[in-house]
Short mmCIF file of C-alpha atoms in Angstrom, two decimals:
data_model
loop_
_atom_site.label_atom_id
_atom_site.label_comp_id
_atom_site.label_asym_id
_atom_site.label_seq_id
_atom_site.Cartn_x
_atom_site.Cartn_y
_atom_site.Cartn_z
CA MET A 27 -3.28 -44.62 40.55
CA LEU A 28 -1.24 -41.49 39.87
CA LEU A 29 -3.60 -38.69 38.84
CA LYS A 30 -1.18 -35.77 38.77
CA LYS A 31 2.52 -36.21 38.13
CA ARG A 32 5.13 -33.92 39.63
CA THR A 33 6.81 -31.42 37.34
CA GLU A 34 9.60 -28.93 37.90
CA SER A 35 8.30 -25.64 39.25
CA LYS A 36 8.48 -22.55 37.07
CA GLU A 37 10.72 -20.94 39.70
CA LEU A 38 13.24 -23.77 39.42
CA VAL A 39 13.20 -23.75 35.61
CA VAL A 40 13.59 -19.97 35.36
CA LEU A 41 16.44 -19.88 37.88
CA ARG A 42 18.25 -22.63 35.95
CA TYR A 43 18.00 -20.60 32.76
CA LEU A 44 19.10 -17.39 34.47
CA ASN A 45 21.99 -19.12 36.21
CA THR A 46 23.34 -20.10 32.80
CA ARG A 47 22.92 -16.71 31.13
CA MET A 48 23.72 -14.26 33.95
CA GLU A 49 25.48 -14.02 37.31
CA LEU A 50 22.92 -14.67 40.00
CA ALA A 51 23.09 -12.97 43.38
CA ALA A 52 24.19 -15.18 46.28
CA LYS A 53 20.65 -15.41 47.70
CA ASP A 54 19.28 -16.53 44.32
CA LYS A 55 22.01 -19.16 43.95
CA PHE A 56 21.14 -20.40 47.43
CA ASN A 57 17.46 -20.53 46.50
CA LEU A 58 18.28 -22.43 43.30
CA ALA A 59 20.38 -24.98 45.21
CA ASN A 60 17.56 -25.53 47.71
CA LEU A 61 14.98 -25.95 44.95
CA GLU A 62 17.21 -28.45 43.13
CA LYS A 63 17.75 -30.45 46.31
CA GLY A 64 14.08 -30.35 47.24
CA TYR A 65 12.94 -31.47 43.79
CA ARG A 66 15.47 -34.33 43.80
CA GLY A 67 14.14 -35.50 47.16
CA GLU A 68 10.53 -35.34 45.98
CA ILE A 69 11.35 -37.37 42.85
CA GLU A 70 13.12 -40.01 44.94
CA PHE A 71 10.11 -40.33 47.23
CA ASP A 72 7.82 -40.54 44.18
CA ARG A 73 9.76 -43.60 43.04
CA VAL A 74 9.16 -45.51 46.27
CA THR A 75 5.46 -44.70 46.35
CA GLU A 76 4.64 -45.43 42.71
CA ASN A 77 4.14 -49.15 43.36
CA LEU A 78 1.66 -48.91 46.21
CA SER A 79 -0.82 -51.77 46.08
CA GLU A 80 -4.59 -51.71 46.43
CA GLU A 81 -6.77 -48.90 45.10
CA ARG A 82 -5.44 -45.42 45.82
CA TYR A 83 -5.42 -42.02 44.17
CA ILE A 84 -2.11 -40.13 44.25
CA ILE A 85 -1.83 -36.41 43.53
CA ASP A 86 1.63 -34.84 43.49
CA ASP A 87 2.47 -31.20 44.10
CA LEU A 88 -1.01 -29.89 44.86
CA LEU A 89 -1.41 -26.13 45.34
CA LEU A 90 -4.75 -25.06 46.81
CA GLN A 91 -6.38 -21.83 47.92
CA LEU A 92 -8.88 -21.31 50.70
CA ASN A 93 -10.13 -17.94 51.93
CA ASN A 94 -7.27 -16.11 50.15
CA SER A 95 -4.73 -18.44 51.81
CA TYR A 96 -2.55 -20.66 49.64
CA PHE A 97 -1.15 -23.98 50.83
CA GLN A 98 0.94 -26.58 49.05
CA ILE A 99 1.07 -30.34 49.62
CA ASP A 100 3.90 -32.38 48.11
CA LYS A 101 1.92 -35.60 47.93
CA VAL A 102 -1.71 -36.49 48.60
CA ILE A 103 -2.60 -40.18 48.88
CA ILE A 104 -6.33 -40.88 48.95
CA SER A 105 -7.10 -44.30 50.40
CA ALA A 106 -10.39 -45.83 51.50
CA GLY A 107 -9.54 -45.38 55.18
CA ALA A 108 -7.72 -42.05 55.20
CA ILE A 109 -6.20 -39.21 53.22
CA HIS A 110 -2.45 -38.87 53.73
CA LEU A 111 -0.89 -35.44 53.32
CA LEU A 112 2.87 -35.78 52.94
CA ASP A 113 5.42 -32.96 52.97
CA VAL A 114 8.79 -34.22 51.70
CA LYS A 115 12.05 -32.71 52.98
CA TYR A 116 15.50 -33.67 51.67
CA HIS A 117 17.62 -32.09 54.41
CA GLU A 118 21.12 -33.51 54.76
CA GLY A 119 23.21 -33.67 57.92
CA ASP A 120 22.50 -33.45 61.65
CA TYR A 121 19.65 -31.31 62.99
CA TYR A 122 17.92 -30.80 66.31
CA LEU A 123 14.62 -29.39 67.52
CA GLU A 124 14.46 -26.87 70.33
CA SER A 125 11.36 -24.88 71.33
CA ASP A 126 9.64 -25.75 68.05
CA LYS A 127 12.63 -24.46 66.09
CA LEU A 128 14.83 -26.50 63.76
CA TYR A 129 18.59 -25.99 63.84
CA SER A 130 21.59 -27.39 62.02
CA VAL A 131 24.07 -28.99 64.43
CA LYS A 132 27.03 -28.08 62.24
CA SER A 133 26.28 -24.41 61.50
CA GLY A 134 23.77 -23.55 64.23
CA ARG A 135 21.61 -21.98 61.51
CA GLU A 136 17.87 -21.95 62.09
CA PHE A 137 15.59 -23.46 59.45
CA LYS A 138 11.85 -23.27 58.99
CA ASN A 139 10.17 -25.96 61.03
CA PRO A 140 8.31 -28.06 58.43
CA VAL A 141 5.96 -29.45 61.10
CA ILE A 142 4.55 -25.97 61.73
CA GLN A 143 4.04 -25.46 58.00
CA LEU A 144 2.42 -28.88 57.72
CA LYS A 145 -0.04 -28.21 60.54
CA ARG A 146 -1.19 -25.05 58.78
CA SER A 147 -1.72 -26.97 55.53
CA GLU A 148 -3.54 -29.75 57.37
CA THR A 149 -5.91 -27.28 59.04
CA LEU A 150 -6.72 -25.57 55.74
CA PHE A 151 -7.19 -28.93 54.01
CA ARG A 152 -9.66 -30.07 56.67
CA GLN A 153 -11.59 -26.84 56.26
CA LEU A 154 -11.64 -27.36 52.51
CA LEU A 155 -13.07 -30.87 52.95
CA GLN A 156 -15.78 -29.49 55.21
CA ASN A 157 -16.69 -26.85 52.63
CA LEU A 158 -16.89 -29.56 49.96
CA LYS A 159 -19.06 -31.76 52.23
CA PHE A 160 -16.52 -34.59 52.42
CA ASN A 161 -15.89 -36.38 55.68
CA TYR A 162 -12.61 -38.31 55.71
CA LEU A 163 -9.87 -39.02 58.20
CA VAL A 164 -6.83 -36.85 57.41
CA GLN A 165 -3.32 -37.85 58.47
CA ALA A 166 -0.46 -35.43 57.78
CA SER A 167 3.26 -36.20 58.06
CA VAL A 168 6.61 -34.65 57.25
CA VAL A 169 8.83 -37.17 55.43
CA PHE A 170 12.59 -36.72 55.78
CA ASN A 171 13.87 -39.02 53.04
CA ASN A 172 17.56 -38.18 52.76
CA PRO A 173 19.45 -41.21 54.14
CA GLU A 174 22.14 -38.81 55.44
CA PHE A 175 19.63 -36.98 57.68
CA THR A 176 19.57 -37.26 61.50
CA LEU A 177 17.21 -35.45 63.86
CA TYR A 178 17.87 -35.03 67.59
CA GLN A 179 15.54 -34.06 70.44
CA ALA A 180 12.35 -34.68 68.46
CA PRO A 181 9.27 -35.45 70.60
CA MET A 182 7.88 -38.89 69.83
CA ASP A 183 4.41 -37.57 69.09
CA LEU A 184 5.47 -35.30 66.22
CA PRO A 185 4.04 -36.22 62.77
CA ILE A 186 7.46 -37.04 61.37
CA ILE A 187 8.62 -39.97 59.23
CA LEU A 188 12.40 -40.37 59.42
CA PRO A 189 14.53 -42.08 56.72
CA THR A 190 14.66 -45.35 58.70
CA GLN A 191 10.86 -45.35 59.05
CA ILE A 192 9.88 -44.83 55.40
CA ASN A 193 9.85 -48.51 54.40
CA ARG A 194 7.79 -49.39 57.45
CA PHE A 195 5.32 -46.59 56.69
CA LEU A 196 4.89 -47.86 53.12
CA ARG A 197 4.51 -51.47 54.26
CA GLU A 198 1.78 -50.49 56.71
CA LEU A 199 0.08 -48.49 53.98
CA ASN A 200 0.29 -51.44 51.61
CA ASP A 201 -1.05 -53.84 54.24
CA THR A 202 -4.14 -51.69 54.79
CA PRO A 203 -6.99 -52.78 52.48
CA SER A 204 -8.29 -49.97 50.30
CA LYS A 205 -11.38 -50.29 48.12
CA MET A 206 -12.36 -46.97 46.58
CA ASP A 207 -15.89 -45.86 45.82
CA GLU A 208 -17.50 -43.07 43.83
CA SER A 209 -17.05 -40.49 46.59
CA HIS A 210 -13.26 -40.98 46.52
CA ARG A 211 -13.22 -40.44 42.76
CA LEU A 212 -15.32 -37.29 43.10
CA LEU A 213 -12.99 -35.95 45.79
CA ALA A 214 -9.91 -36.60 43.66
CA GLN A 215 -11.49 -34.87 40.67
CA LYS A 216 -12.49 -31.90 42.81
CA LEU A 217 -8.99 -31.49 44.24
CA LEU A 218 -7.51 -31.60 40.74
CA SER A 219 -9.96 -28.96 39.55
CA LEU A 220 -9.00 -26.70 42.47
CA HIS A 221 -5.25 -26.94 41.80
CA GLN A 222 -3.69 -23.51 41.25
CA ASP A 223 -1.26 -23.30 38.33
CA LYS A 224 0.24 -19.96 39.33
CA ASN A 225 2.30 -20.19 42.50
CA PRO A 226 2.22 -16.95 44.56
CA PHE A 227 5.31 -18.08 46.49
CA THR A 228 7.55 -17.78 43.41
CA ASN A 229 10.55 -15.57 44.17
CA LEU A 230 12.55 -14.54 41.10
CA PRO A 231 15.24 -11.89 40.59
CA GLU A 232 14.66 -9.03 38.16
CA TYR A 233 16.07 -9.57 34.67
CA ASN A 234 15.65 -8.32 31.12
CA TYR A 235 16.39 -9.52 27.61
CA GLU A 236 19.41 -7.30 27.01
CA GLN A 237 21.36 -8.35 30.11
CA LEU A 238 21.24 -12.09 29.42
CA GLU A 239 24.14 -13.72 27.61
CA LYS A 240 23.23 -14.89 24.12
CA GLY A 241 24.45 -18.08 22.50
CA MET A 242 23.89 -21.82 22.33
CA TYR A 243 24.99 -23.61 25.47
CA CYS A 244 25.46 -27.31 26.13
CA LYS A 245 22.44 -29.16 27.45
CA ALA A 246 24.62 -31.33 29.69
CA CYS A 247 27.15 -28.95 31.29
CA GLY A 248 25.88 -25.46 30.41
CA SER A 249 29.05 -24.39 28.60
CA PHE A 250 28.77 -21.84 25.78
CA ASN A 251 31.87 -23.39 24.22
CA THR A 252 29.85 -25.11 21.50
CA VAL A 253 30.23 -25.55 17.76
CA ILE A 254 27.98 -26.85 15.02
CA LYS A 255 29.24 -29.95 13.21
CA ASN A 256 27.05 -31.32 10.45
CA TYR A 257 23.62 -31.61 12.12
CA ASP A 258 24.79 -31.56 15.74
CA LEU A 259 25.54 -29.00 18.42
CA VAL A 260 28.81 -30.23 19.93
CA CYS A 261 30.20 -29.11 23.30
CA GLY A 262 33.90 -28.31 23.35
CA LYS A 263 34.01 -28.83 27.12
CA CYS A 264 32.29 -32.17 27.79
CA GLY A 265 31.84 -33.50 24.25
CA LYS A 266 28.04 -33.82 24.50
CA GLN A 267 26.27 -33.89 21.12
CA GLU A 268 22.71 -32.73 20.50
CA ARG A 269 20.76 -32.64 17.26
CA ILE A 270 20.43 -29.08 15.96
CA ASP A 271 16.65 -29.24 15.64
CA GLN A 272 16.35 -30.40 19.25
CA ALA A 273 18.68 -27.64 20.45
CA ILE A 274 16.60 -25.04 18.61
CA LEU A 275 13.42 -26.30 20.26
CA ARG A 276 15.17 -26.14 23.64
CA PHE A 277 16.11 -22.49 23.14
CA ILE A 278 12.62 -21.63 21.87
CA GLN A 279 11.17 -23.08 25.06
CA GLU A 280 13.71 -21.11 27.09
CA ILE A 281 12.55 -17.81 25.56
CA LYS A 282 8.88 -18.76 26.01
CA VAL A 283 9.47 -19.36 29.72
CA LEU A 284 11.70 -16.34 30.39
CA PHE A 285 9.81 -13.88 28.17
CA PRO A 286 6.26 -15.11 27.60
CA GLU A 287 5.32 -11.69 26.18
CA ILE A 288 7.83 -11.95 23.30
CA LYS A 289 6.55 -13.28 19.99
CA ILE A 290 8.59 -16.19 18.68
CA THR A 291 10.11 -15.24 15.33
CA THR A 292 13.02 -16.48 13.26
CA GLN A 293 14.92 -13.25 14.02
CA ILE A 294 14.46 -13.58 17.80
CA ILE A 295 15.79 -17.15 17.82
CA TYR A 296 18.63 -16.09 15.52
CA GLU A 297 19.66 -13.36 17.98
CA TRP A 298 19.18 -15.63 21.01
CA CYS A 299 21.53 -18.20 19.47
CA GLN A 300 24.02 -15.40 18.66
CA ALA A 301 23.80 -16.08 14.92
CA LYS A 302 25.47 -19.46 15.30
CA ILE A 303 22.85 -21.11 13.16
CA SER A 304 21.27 -20.08 9.86
CA LYS A 305 17.85 -18.44 9.71
CA LYS A 306 16.83 -21.07 7.17
CA THR A 307 17.46 -23.87 9.67
CA ILE A 308 15.60 -21.99 12.42
CA THR A 309 12.59 -21.32 10.16
CA ARG A 310 12.46 -24.99 9.17
CA ALA A 311 12.35 -26.04 12.84
CA LEU A 312 9.67 -23.45 13.63
CA LYS A 313 7.46 -24.48 10.72
CA LYS A 314 7.77 -28.14 11.67
CA ASN A 315 6.83 -27.70 15.33
CA TYR A 316 4.73 -24.52 15.57
CA VAL A 317 1.86 -22.82 13.77
CA SER A 318 2.77 -19.64 11.87
CA THR A 319 0.75 -16.44 12.03
CA GLY A 320 1.19 -13.45 9.70
CA ARG A 321 3.18 -13.12 6.52
CA THR A 322 6.82 -12.49 5.53
CA CYS A 323 8.63 -10.25 8.05
CA ASP A 324 5.62 -10.17 10.42
CA THR A 325 5.45 -13.93 10.78
CA TYR A 326 5.55 -15.33 14.30
CA TYR A 327 4.96 -18.82 15.68
CA GLU A 328 2.72 -20.23 18.39
#
């Protein structure tokens, strides 16, 4: 049973928006590419674990705090016999381990060793269980699920699941009987209640309202070469069509994420869309989907 579904991180969403409306620095573009790849890998692993048999609780993307230390777990699977902590990595290409360090064969570049990160999370998770008075077997593993990934010189005793081992891991998990009881349900509820919504690891560039490009861009390709035809926003680059009311809601959400302190008004959306759409149409969409506060020129929507 899936108790918490994975969603895109705020960092990923914000960087996507900024990448469309401003020129990101090289390091921010690199961060965005890594976040996109990582999220894609996590989603792909979610698909292969969604049909696990027997009784199990699954919690995706769990962020916890213990003694002022934060730790994140990509996937927690609570079974009757054990709790599996899984850290999913979507690295592509050939890598090797040397002195507990992970390197790319092609570039020689050093990467963070996910096993070291995992061991820290596992230790903190065990301590958390002890504090909560739960006594369960904990098994932690790093899952490399990109089929184009190869790892050399890895000791056999490392808690690693390679692409060719994923199906076997899931079969063994499926073949293990799991009958949950009340204590498992209480543990799952407690972990959900302890989840931290605000991620302290978020790393965003500085930006402001004035520097961002205004206009209505295509949902599919990100091009600002768009025109309004009848009730649709039409892209002149890829031909994608989107209903105007849906496009307005998309840009409202964009402002809410990028500038949560700004009050949503008809004028703000009008400026954000670079006056491509009438204020009457914007107001109609706002009234239909949000609650208005104030009167006349002071009206804003929540």
